[in-house]
């Protein structure tokens, strides 16, 4: 929309965010004041939209809208819409500048009249139960102020005149038909209602669907007329079907009012509100609840709602009261709904960080709320408030931050982690006043390791742990071993073989701690061996494990654990080495296949067959040998006698190697002949056989090759 100079010269105009007022006449825009850079909202009425109406009607409509600004300028209350500057009127438009609002309640209830395009956050908006209760409490509180202090009757309470700020606070506006009560507390005014349906975009009368009976029929009414409107408003927020739907027809209003009891369906209404609805919707003003009775009802006694009320006035409380409240609030945080927690609980808590006394009570609540915030919401909206406490080196504050590390590391950016959390961790490790803090810092190290570089880990973290282990404190040593076990996979081999091993050595050098922490020590050495590989296991891990076998302080269970760890290390090395050797091993003679027995036999058989096809050679009888035709007799002789009655060699256990010896006629003759030619006397004695066979015993059934 192109705005007039009167509007744009002082503001940077944004998009239309909502609409409101009678029949949603106001178009509401986000804007920023140029001189103060302040976020505001501009209620803009385009006069051209009514230029076809008669001049008197045009003037009446503009005067009705200007009356809004007149009352807002006089009324100063936290639950009344705040006017920022006097209205601006030109020939083309009327503009009212107010505090920044999110939308009207009508928009939230899906009434988008005079709003285009509809913002996405409105389309997806769903009111929360606690938000509704707090909102109705705010509007009722505003009415109490109007009636008791300003003596003003609003007379136009409806979703179109209730506005929700960016912080989620409901504000009362829409004072177009408001009037000051007389001394009696009443006013006399007769509205002209039609006796037929009227759908006019420019009404000059209050919304009949929310108006009290006495204002419609009697023309004389007081403050309690606004409470009837509050009853209608509360009912319609919860129920999908409005209790009155008159279309500005007074006859329809009368009929529906007479049947009001049957039209009320309380099953959709919270039980705590049902009694209040009945009290507020009494047709007789004398029996109707006033605003104070409504505020004291069960509906507003919810503990979470009371917590919100307390937070809204926290600045006025004593430090002792604040501390007690904040300590109890932590347990209630998970019960709050998301929007209420972000808008109503977090802001006043952050304000308390300015109070040094309350910081230790505030931080646990902030960490609890952080779990529902996105990283962007927390790092941008919360961290700036935390900076002073993040830089504090008071032990209680540091301890709280250490406890909050698991949450903070998921909500801070990496630069923020390095700038704020890493120094806290190092300061806690350097602390010598509290062992509990040191142990707490060590236990969180594995969470911090991924955010720092390798050199920082070695020089700043592992070196500090080594120094701490020299203090000979069992709790610190136990925490150090547990920490090593968690971030060993994050370290390189150099850090493991030097820094990590040095930490283990420091712990093992203390006999009492070595025995007390034997289980964690073995687990740590086992993990180190897995990562350092065969060389590391053999050269670094086993030399530290083997002496434990003879430690006189070991129990049976400890000894079993030591042996188990040693066996696992050796088995791991053996398996790895065997697999590597088998993979790289090659035959000594590449020309010979691993199994050539069958090929050799075929070759011999083939040569023998070829030679047998010609004239067979005449056998040569060698003196002292068995004739060829007596080979079978010789075999029978061997089978009958037990040639070897005892083993030929002994290595502590009797070994027999079955040898198959085949006798072939030509081979025997040639072998015998060659033996005689070398001067070897043939012998059939068993003693000679024992002496000449090289360390092998022949089993029964063997044959000679």
XYZ file of C-alpha atoms in Angstrom:
705
model
C 0.000 0.000 0.000
C 1.235 3.467 -0.853
C 1.084 5.565 2.281
C 0.822 9.318 2.577
C 3.769 11.567 3.342
C 2.503 12.172 6.869
C 2.988 8.477 7.623
C 6.174 7.594 5.781
C 8.216 10.672 6.572
C 8.604 9.601 10.233
C 8.470 5.803 9.834
C 9.985 2.954 7.905
C 6.853 1.049 7.011
C 6.723 -2.744 6.985
C 4.064 -5.216 5.921
C 0.506 -5.311 7.175
C 0.475 -7.621 10.167
C -3.198 -7.606 11.229
C -6.516 -5.801 11.324
C -8.827 -4.708 14.140
C -11.353 -2.296 15.500
C -15.088 -2.164 14.675
C -15.683 -4.410 11.675
C -11.878 -4.708 11.364
C -11.685 -1.181 9.885
C -8.096 -0.620 11.002
C -5.293 -1.970 8.848
C -2.355 -2.494 11.189
C 1.236 -2.261 9.900
C 4.595 -2.973 11.466
C 6.754 0.135 11.441
C 9.965 1.584 12.868
C 10.296 5.195 13.979
C 13.164 6.807 12.103
C 14.358 9.084 14.886
C 14.366 6.508 17.714
C 14.576 3.208 15.795
C 11.671 2.014 17.947
C 9.344 -0.773 16.845
C 5.740 0.427 16.653
C 2.459 -0.413 14.966
C 0.489 1.955 12.768
C -3.318 1.714 12.745
C -4.260 3.087 9.325
C -7.767 3.923 8.094
C -8.132 4.749 4.426
C -10.790 7.444 4.032
C -11.217 6.622 0.373
C -12.906 3.367 1.402
C -15.973 5.353 2.581
C -15.989 8.194 0.046
C -19.211 6.883 -1.556
C -21.130 7.216 1.726
C -22.999 10.395 2.657
C -20.769 13.084 4.160
C -22.448 12.955 7.610
C -21.889 9.199 7.759
C -18.258 9.625 6.689
C -17.730 12.165 9.447
C -19.383 9.940 12.059
C -17.160 7.018 11.154
C -13.977 9.105 11.324
C -15.028 10.652 14.650
C -15.747 7.188 16.058
C -12.250 6.030 15.120
C -10.611 9.208 16.455
C -12.321 8.604 19.789
C -10.077 5.554 20.161
C -6.968 7.746 20.242
C -8.569 10.213 22.644
C -9.182 7.581 25.303
C -5.873 5.816 24.757
C -4.027 9.081 25.314
C -5.599 9.392 28.773
C -5.444 5.798 29.947
C -2.117 4.497 31.274
C -2.216 0.879 32.351
C -0.077 -2.211 31.528
C -3.108 -3.990 30.077
C -4.436 -1.072 28.017
C -3.070 -0.548 24.509
C -0.371 2.123 24.695
C -0.578 5.152 22.397
C 2.889 6.297 21.323
C 2.105 9.612 19.633
C -0.908 11.765 18.784
C -2.949 10.614 15.784
C -2.093 11.838 12.305
C -4.971 12.829 10.022
C -4.799 13.838 6.401
C -7.357 14.137 3.635
C -6.771 10.531 2.680
C -6.100 8.665 5.914
C -6.203 8.534 9.692
C -3.141 7.024 11.441
C -2.683 6.042 15.083
C 0.739 4.966 16.370
C 0.783 2.368 19.175
C 3.180 -0.087 20.735
C 4.112 -3.009 18.469
C 1.392 -5.640 18.357
C 1.239 -9.062 16.795
C -2.445 -9.284 15.889
C -5.962 -8.759 17.136
C -7.709 -11.594 18.929
C -10.146 -11.674 15.992
C -7.247 -12.464 13.633
C -6.048 -15.233 15.934
C -9.570 -16.667 15.833
C -9.325 -16.830 12.015
C -11.212 -13.584 11.267
C -9.077 -12.110 8.506
C -11.361 -9.269 7.364
C -9.416 -6.347 5.862
C -6.156 -8.338 6.031
C -4.364 -9.355 2.859
C -2.135 -11.249 2.451
C -2.515 -13.272 5.619
C 0.864 -13.684 7.375
C 2.070 -17.252 7.791
C 2.503 -16.900 11.551
C -1.191 -16.038 11.820
C -2.298 -18.933 9.647
C -0.389 -21.382 11.859
C -1.233 -19.730 15.167
C -2.912 -21.826 17.841
C -3.658 -20.434 21.272
C -2.369 -22.265 24.325
C -4.454 -22.866 27.436
C -2.214 -20.871 29.746
C -2.033 -18.091 27.174
C -5.839 -17.824 27.168
C -6.056 -17.734 30.946
C -3.363 -15.084 31.210
C -5.024 -13.091 28.426
C -8.481 -13.121 30.002
C -6.904 -12.169 33.310
C -5.189 -9.192 31.623
C -8.412 -7.911 30.041
C -10.369 -8.365 33.271
C -7.615 -6.506 35.144
C -7.868 -3.694 32.605
C -11.637 -3.555 33.170
C -11.107 -3.321 36.920
C -8.869 -0.313 36.307
C -11.402 1.300 33.972
C -14.284 0.801 36.386
C -12.530 1.599 39.647
C -10.064 4.291 38.623
C -11.153 5.818 35.323
C -14.914 5.358 35.910
C -15.158 4.381 32.262
C -17.521 1.847 30.707
C -15.909 0.236 27.691
C -19.091 -1.050 26.010
C -17.292 -2.633 23.054
C -15.396 -5.672 24.358
C -14.996 -8.206 21.552
C -12.198 -10.077 19.748
C -11.748 -7.065 17.423
C -10.860 -4.763 20.335
C -8.401 -7.081 22.096
C -4.832 -6.884 20.783
C -1.923 -9.250 21.397
C 1.595 -7.824 21.585
C 4.744 -9.455 20.254
C 5.481 -10.481 23.841
C 2.140 -12.291 24.096
C 0.399 -9.792 26.379
C -3.267 -9.099 25.734
C -4.110 -5.390 25.617
C -7.531 -3.770 25.676
C -8.277 -1.250 22.930
C -11.294 -0.315 20.840
C -12.635 2.537 22.970
C -14.850 3.779 20.117
C -18.131 3.664 22.115
C -16.738 4.101 25.644
C -18.373 6.566 28.013
C -17.697 7.849 31.507
C -20.158 6.727 34.131
C -22.217 9.189 36.089
C -22.028 9.503 39.861
C -24.450 6.594 40.162
C -22.076 4.395 38.179
C -24.371 4.206 35.183
C -24.888 5.973 31.899
C -27.938 6.515 29.768
C -27.567 5.933 26.080
C -30.008 4.513 23.590
C -28.549 2.763 20.570
C -30.565 2.412 17.395
C -30.588 -1.240 16.401
C -32.204 -2.642 13.277
C -34.920 -5.239 13.324
C -33.437 -7.027 10.337
C -30.127 -8.584 9.438
C -27.446 -5.980 8.730
C -23.985 -6.749 7.447
C -22.438 -3.298 7.289
C -18.683 -2.794 6.951
C -18.975 0.555 8.757
C -21.019 0.032 11.942
C -21.709 3.006 14.168
C -22.979 0.882 17.056
C -21.301 -1.723 19.323
C -21.157 -5.361 18.268
C -24.575 -6.740 19.190
C -23.194 -10.277 19.622
C -21.244 -9.110 22.712
C -23.556 -6.446 24.173
C -25.355 -6.789 27.558
C -29.200 -6.968 27.555
C -29.619 -3.765 29.583
C -27.585 -1.809 27.028
C -29.808 -3.109 24.240
C -33.270 -2.831 25.762
C -33.124 -0.418 28.709
C -30.809 2.274 27.421
C -29.349 2.578 30.912
C -26.429 0.476 32.028
C -23.356 0.438 34.255
C -19.982 -1.247 34.686
C -21.477 -4.718 34.863
C -22.439 -4.468 31.195
C -18.748 -5.006 30.401
C -18.719 -8.194 32.499
C -21.520 -9.699 30.387
C -19.325 -8.988 27.351
C -16.412 -10.704 29.130
C -18.540 -13.798 29.664
C -19.408 -13.935 25.953
C -15.737 -13.393 25.020
C -14.497 -16.172 27.320
C -17.134 -18.620 26.071
C -16.465 -17.918 22.386
C -12.709 -18.414 22.774
C -13.225 -22.019 23.855
C -16.338 -22.973 21.926
C -16.318 -23.336 18.122
C -19.888 -21.990 17.848
C -20.498 -18.440 19.182
C -23.151 -18.211 21.862
C -24.863 -15.307 20.008
C -24.970 -14.848 16.258
C -27.399 -11.989 15.608
C -26.138 -10.347 12.399
C -26.923 -7.036 14.162
C -30.626 -7.903 14.192
C -32.156 -6.941 17.536
C -35.026 -9.399 17.097
C -32.574 -12.248 16.649
C -30.715 -10.995 19.708
C -33.896 -11.062 21.796
C -34.799 -14.578 20.694
C -31.340 -15.985 21.316
C -31.085 -14.253 24.677
C -34.366 -15.782 25.829
C -32.968 -19.205 24.957
C -29.493 -18.507 26.310
C -29.626 -21.384 28.794
C -30.143 -23.939 26.045
C -27.525 -22.340 23.802
C -24.750 -22.629 26.384
C -22.813 -25.883 25.954
C -20.308 -26.219 28.745
C -18.668 -29.475 27.631
C -16.108 -27.491 25.622
C -15.402 -25.126 28.510
C -12.747 -25.880 31.195
C -14.362 -27.046 34.393
C -12.826 -24.204 36.394
C -14.427 -21.648 34.064
C -17.944 -23.094 33.917
C -19.110 -21.502 37.152
C -17.685 -18.145 36.101
C -19.483 -18.302 32.747
C -22.773 -18.848 34.516
C -22.088 -15.933 36.854
C -21.024 -13.541 34.095
C -23.930 -14.277 31.734
C -26.715 -13.497 34.158
C -29.341 -11.411 32.370
C -30.020 -9.565 35.606
C -27.120 -7.151 36.307
C -27.806 -7.356 40.049
C -26.913 -11.053 40.074
C -23.997 -10.770 37.659
C -20.387 -11.228 38.763
C -18.189 -8.132 38.872
C -14.578 -8.071 37.681
C -13.052 -8.683 41.118
C -15.131 -11.799 41.735
C -14.124 -13.119 38.340
C -10.425 -12.521 39.106
C -10.782 -14.418 42.385
C -12.433 -17.423 40.747
C -10.947 -20.906 40.510
C -10.187 -20.336 36.851
C -7.313 -17.984 37.718
C -5.936 -20.027 40.628
C -3.768 -22.320 38.450
C -0.248 -22.627 39.873
C 1.414 -22.009 36.521
C -0.690 -18.917 35.956
C 0.215 -17.691 39.421
C 3.874 -18.212 38.516
C 3.443 -15.959 35.505
C 1.853 -13.285 37.684
C 4.768 -13.529 40.103
C 7.289 -13.238 37.276
C 5.563 -10.139 35.928
C 6.184 -8.385 39.266
C 9.541 -10.000 40.058
C 11.427 -6.700 40.140
C 9.379 -5.612 43.143
C 10.194 -8.686 45.277
C 12.846 -9.165 47.948
C 15.966 -11.154 47.047
C 15.117 -13.902 49.516
C 11.637 -14.259 48.001
C 13.049 -14.332 44.482
C 15.582 -17.011 45.381
C 12.924 -19.214 46.952
C 10.627 -18.782 43.944
C 13.334 -19.464 41.347
C 14.450 -22.630 43.121
C 10.931 -24.019 42.871
C 10.339 -22.773 39.338
C 12.883 -25.183 37.820
C 10.654 -28.176 38.507
C 7.654 -26.425 36.928
C 9.421 -25.418 33.689
C 8.524 -28.629 31.782
C 4.821 -28.038 32.487
C 4.678 -24.720 30.630
C 3.638 -24.657 26.999
C 6.141 -23.438 24.441
C 4.860 -19.958 23.618
C 4.050 -19.137 27.225
C 7.487 -20.263 28.318
C 9.245 -18.199 25.671
C 7.126 -15.063 26.059
C 6.118 -15.002 29.717
C 8.755 -16.915 31.654
C 12.081 -16.345 29.921
C 12.118 -12.507 29.630
C 11.686 -11.712 33.355
C 14.201 -14.419 34.254
C 16.795 -12.877 31.940
C 16.225 -9.540 33.605
C 17.240 -11.083 36.923
C 20.711 -11.859 35.551
C 21.502 -8.225 36.235
C 21.204 -9.027 39.909
C 24.452 -10.825 40.920
C 22.791 -12.377 43.950
C 20.214 -14.174 41.805
C 22.485 -15.530 39.051
C 22.979 -18.940 40.691
C 19.190 -19.318 40.975
C 18.444 -18.067 37.468
C 20.900 -20.225 35.482
C 19.216 -23.622 36.146
C 15.939 -22.170 34.865
C 17.606 -20.813 31.728
C 19.211 -24.183 31.009
C 15.815 -25.859 31.412
C 14.165 -23.391 29.016
C 17.037 -23.712 26.527
C 15.981 -27.254 25.680
C 12.907 -25.962 23.807
C 14.659 -23.096 22.003
C 16.391 -23.357 18.660
C 20.128 -22.725 18.427
C 19.426 -19.404 16.736
C 16.922 -18.298 19.376
C 19.278 -19.159 22.203
C 22.540 -17.879 20.731
C 21.008 -14.602 19.548
C 18.397 -13.931 22.215
C 19.797 -15.452 25.412
C 23.601 -15.572 25.190
C 24.049 -11.759 25.215
C 22.358 -11.731 28.632
C 24.641 -14.534 29.851
C 27.984 -12.977 28.879
C 28.778 -11.417 32.295
C 28.127 -14.710 34.087
C 29.982 -16.680 31.402
C 33.083 -14.627 32.182
C 32.675 -15.037 35.930
C 35.121 -17.293 37.769
C 33.044 -17.706 40.902
C 33.032 -21.402 41.758
C 29.229 -21.814 42.128
C 28.593 -20.148 38.768
C 31.305 -22.182 37.044
C 29.893 -25.378 38.523
C 26.443 -24.538 37.171
C 27.836 -23.944 33.694
C 29.716 -27.246 33.812
C 26.459 -28.987 34.678
C 24.774 -27.189 31.793
C 27.402 -28.193 29.205
C 25.301 -30.966 27.587
C 22.557 -28.447 26.809
C 24.746 -25.437 26.046
C 26.900 -27.301 23.530
C 23.790 -27.938 21.427
C 22.552 -24.340 21.629
C 25.706 -22.234 21.191
C 27.549 -21.649 17.942
C 31.076 -23.048 17.595
C 32.700 -19.602 18.026
C 30.628 -19.043 21.188
C 31.684 -22.444 22.538
C 35.340 -21.608 22.025
C 34.971 -18.094 23.401
C 32.888 -18.826 26.502
C 32.706 -22.525 27.404
C 36.301 -23.591 26.705
C 37.768 -20.990 29.121
C 35.326 -22.150 31.813
C 36.497 -25.732 31.296
C 40.179 -24.789 31.533
C 39.610 -22.649 34.612
C 37.778 -25.528 36.275
C 40.661 -27.932 35.510
C 43.149 -25.466 36.984
C 41.096 -25.071 40.143
C 42.585 -26.621 43.277
C 39.915 -25.595 45.751
C 37.195 -28.067 44.797
C 37.804 -31.673 43.806
C 34.134 -31.916 42.847
C 34.585 -29.136 40.296
C 37.689 -30.765 38.831
C 35.908 -34.100 38.542
C 32.905 -32.350 36.978
C 35.120 -30.592 34.450
C 36.906 -33.823 33.492
C 33.589 -35.626 33.048
C 32.484 -33.038 30.447
C 35.707 -33.072 28.410
C 34.478 -35.582 25.860
C 31.688 -33.168 24.920
C 34.123 -30.331 24.298
C 36.797 -32.240 22.341
C 34.989 -32.083 18.943
C 34.979 -28.269 19.029
C 38.748 -27.727 19.478
C 41.747 -28.587 17.300
C 44.212 -31.427 17.894
C 47.015 -29.221 19.179
C 44.734 -27.638 21.753
C 43.673 -31.085 22.908
C 47.294 -32.142 23.440
C 48.687 -28.954 24.942
C 45.710 -27.623 26.891
C 43.592 -30.632 27.816
C 45.688 -33.815 27.996
C 48.583 -32.016 29.677
C 46.212 -30.730 32.359
C 44.789 -34.199 32.969
C 48.317 -35.585 33.342
C 49.090 -32.905 35.903
C 45.864 -33.624 37.769
C 46.647 -37.342 37.945
C 49.899 -36.453 39.690
C 47.802 -35.175 42.606
C 47.202 -38.829 43.559
C 43.457 -38.318 44.089
C 41.460 -41.444 43.352
C 38.330 -39.573 42.230
C 40.301 -37.437 39.805
C 42.158 -40.474 38.439
C 38.913 -42.399 38.011
C 37.321 -39.456 36.174
C 40.423 -39.153 33.980
C 40.264 -42.815 32.932
C 36.543 -42.496 32.224
C 37.177 -39.378 30.131
C 39.969 -41.093 28.177
C 37.663 -43.986 27.425
C 35.088 -41.591 25.942
C 37.300 -39.445 23.737
C 40.039 -41.923 22.771
C 38.396 -42.295 19.308
C 38.743 -38.516 18.824
C 42.548 -38.517 19.322
C 45.267 -39.252 16.779
C 47.814 -42.027 17.334
C 50.533 -39.620 18.363
C 48.406 -38.222 21.176
C 47.400 -41.735 22.215
C 50.926 -43.157 22.260
C 52.337 -40.200 24.189
C 49.815 -38.135 26.150
C 47.189 -40.793 26.813
C 49.755 -43.444 27.760
C 51.507 -40.959 30.020
C 48.218 -40.372 31.878
C 47.776 -44.117 32.365
C 51.367 -44.413 33.564
C 50.797 -41.688 36.140
C 47.831 -43.576 37.523
C 49.522 -46.997 37.459
C 52.521 -45.588 39.305
C 50.392 -45.139 42.442
C 49.962 -48.669 43.914
C 46.813 -48.005 45.909
C 45.066 -46.269 43.004
C 46.315 -48.869 40.527
C 44.636 -51.630 42.518
C 41.487 -49.590 43.187
C 41.090 -48.726 39.495
C 42.343 -51.959 37.974
C 39.149 -52.460 35.942
C 39.166 -49.005 34.301
C 42.923 -49.278 33.689
C 42.521 -52.584 31.835
C 39.605 -51.220 29.804
C 41.597 -48.117 28.840
C 44.689 -50.112 27.853
C 42.506 -52.485 25.847
C 40.930 -49.607 23.905
C 44.328 -48.038 23.321
C 45.636 -51.339 21.957
C 42.756 -51.614 19.509
C 43.522 -48.194 18.048
C 47.347 -48.313 18.191
C 47.417 -51.580 16.230
C 49.897 -54.452 16.388
C 53.002 -52.353 16.859
C 51.407 -50.288 19.601
C 50.003 -53.343 21.327
C 53.340 -55.165 21.313
C 55.557 -52.197 22.030
C 53.351 -50.104 24.347
C 50.380 -51.980 25.767
C 51.746 -55.451 26.565
C 54.847 -54.104 28.401
C 52.415 -52.386 30.761
C 50.100 -55.360 31.113
C 52.602 -58.181 31.630
C 54.083 -56.884 34.916
C 50.575 -56.810 36.361
C 50.546 -60.618 36.258
C 52.911 -60.755 39.211
C 51.489 -57.835 41.189
C 51.158 -59.281 44.724
C 48.176 -57.032 45.528
C 45.910 -58.574 42.891
C 42.825 -60.509 43.849
C 41.738 -63.563 41.894
C 39.187 -61.536 39.945
C 41.782 -58.873 39.159
C 44.250 -61.499 38.003
C 41.601 -63.040 35.763
C 40.916 -59.596 34.313
C 44.608 -58.990 33.634
C 44.997 -62.360 31.938
C 41.886 -61.845 29.884
C 43.148 -58.470 28.676
C 46.573 -59.914 27.807
C 45.031 -62.830 25.935
C 42.766 -60.519 23.976
C 45.712 -58.342 22.975
C 47.780 -61.330 21.898
C 44.862 -62.916 20.063
C 44.210 -59.678 18.222
C 47.842 -59.425 17.140
C 47.977 -63.122 16.188
C 44.838 -62.928 14.082
C 45.974 -59.792 12.335
C 49.497 -61.030 11.629
C 48.386 -64.457 10.445
C 45.921 -62.913 8.039
C 48.579 -60.546 6.713
C 51.144 -63.310 6.281
C 48.731 -65.653 4.536
C 47.726 -62.879 2.200
C 51.305 -62.010 1.190
C 52.840 -65.564 1.225
C 53.949 -67.094 -2.220
C 55.225 -70.626 -3.222
C 59.044 -71.052 -3.138
C 59.084 -72.521 -6.710
C 56.498 -70.647 -8.782
C 56.795 -73.264 -11.566
C 55.454 -76.022 -9.299
C 51.806 -75.932 -8.346
C 50.865 -76.372 -4.651
C 49.488 -79.857 -5.376
C 51.260 -81.648 -8.229
C 50.984 -85.254 -7.035
C 48.232 -86.124 -9.485
C 50.041 -84.526 -12.448
C 53.324 -86.329 -11.555
C 51.532 -89.663 -11.283
C 49.934 -89.131 -14.686
C 53.301 -88.316 -16.168
C 54.913 -91.493 -14.750
C 51.979 -93.601 -15.877
C 52.102 -92.121 -19.362
C 55.870 -92.781 -19.717
C 55.477 -96.292 -18.406
C 52.708 -97.064 -20.872
C 54.780 -95.739 -23.764
C 57.781 -97.879 -22.801
C 55.695 -101.022 -22.290
C 54.424 -100.846 -25.850
C 57.952 -101.820 -27.111
C 60.119 -104.818 -26.223
C 60.333 -105.119 -22.489
C 63.899 -104.848 -21.104
C 65.420 -107.950 -19.560
C 65.431 -107.663 -15.772
C 68.918 -107.584 -14.195
C 69.330 -109.785 -11.189
C 71.531 -108.089 -8.609
C 73.093 -110.414 -6.060
C 71.578 -110.009 -2.587
C 68.382 -108.359 -3.861
C 64.918 -109.657 -4.091
C 64.122 -111.010 -7.523
C 61.362 -109.270 -9.356
C 59.157 -112.308 -9.187
C 59.589 -112.422 -5.415
C 58.353 -108.899 -4.650
C 55.000 -110.128 -3.453
C 56.714 -112.659 -1.180
C 58.726 -109.807 0.269
C 55.597 -107.831 0.959
C 54.051 -110.788 2.675
C 57.139 -111.088 4.821
C 56.887 -107.471 5.880
C 53.262 -107.870 6.736
C 53.927 -110.975 8.816
C 56.735 -109.468 10.873
C 56.656 -106.332 12.994
C 59.679 -104.697 11.526
C 59.952 -101.852 14.119
C 59.042 -102.771 17.662
C 59.916 -99.323 19.013
C 60.040 -95.775 17.549
C 63.162 -94.643 15.746
C 63.188 -91.272 17.562
C 61.610 -89.690 20.616
C 60.845 -86.051 21.490
C 59.046 -86.686 24.701
C 56.097 -88.423 23.030
C 55.885 -91.333 20.617
C 55.340 -90.204 17.043
C 54.527 -92.556 14.136
C 54.354 -91.225 10.621
C 52.643 -93.642 8.188
C 54.678 -93.761 4.987
C 53.405 -95.340 1.812
C 56.227 -97.154 0.011
C 55.458 -98.559 -3.390
C 57.622 -101.204 -5.003
C 57.972 -101.256 -8.741
C 60.088 -103.825 -10.440
C 62.320 -101.645 -12.578
C 62.773 -99.080 -9.782
C 63.894 -101.714 -7.282
C 66.335 -103.273 -9.674
C 67.892 -99.955 -10.634
C 68.071 -98.738 -7.065
C 69.691 -101.957 -5.880
C 72.122 -101.867 -8.781
C 73.085 -98.289 -7.991
C 73.569 -99.202 -4.351
C 75.970 -101.974 -5.194
C 77.802 -99.785 -7.680
C 78.469 -97.295 -4.865
C 79.769 -100.108 -2.676
C 76.795 -100.282 -0.341
C 76.262 -103.817 0.830
C 72.693 -104.934 0.754
C 71.207 -105.879 4.068
C 67.903 -107.349 5.183
C 68.533 -107.030 8.888
C 66.073 -104.984 10.923
C 68.877 -103.320 12.885
C 70.434 -101.970 9.731
C 67.080 -100.699 8.618
C 66.671 -98.807 11.860
C 70.059 -97.218 11.540
C 69.695 -96.160 7.922
C 66.146 -94.793 7.760
C 66.285 -91.071 8.685
C 64.106 -90.560 11.742
C 60.886 -92.093 10.468
C 59.085 -95.271 11.607
C 57.304 -97.481 9.173
C 53.845 -98.624 9.987
C 52.443 -101.969 9.107
C 51.170 -102.133 5.606
C 53.846 -99.753 4.223
C 55.576 -100.415 0.935
C 59.042 -99.411 -0.140
C 59.617 -96.824 -2.894
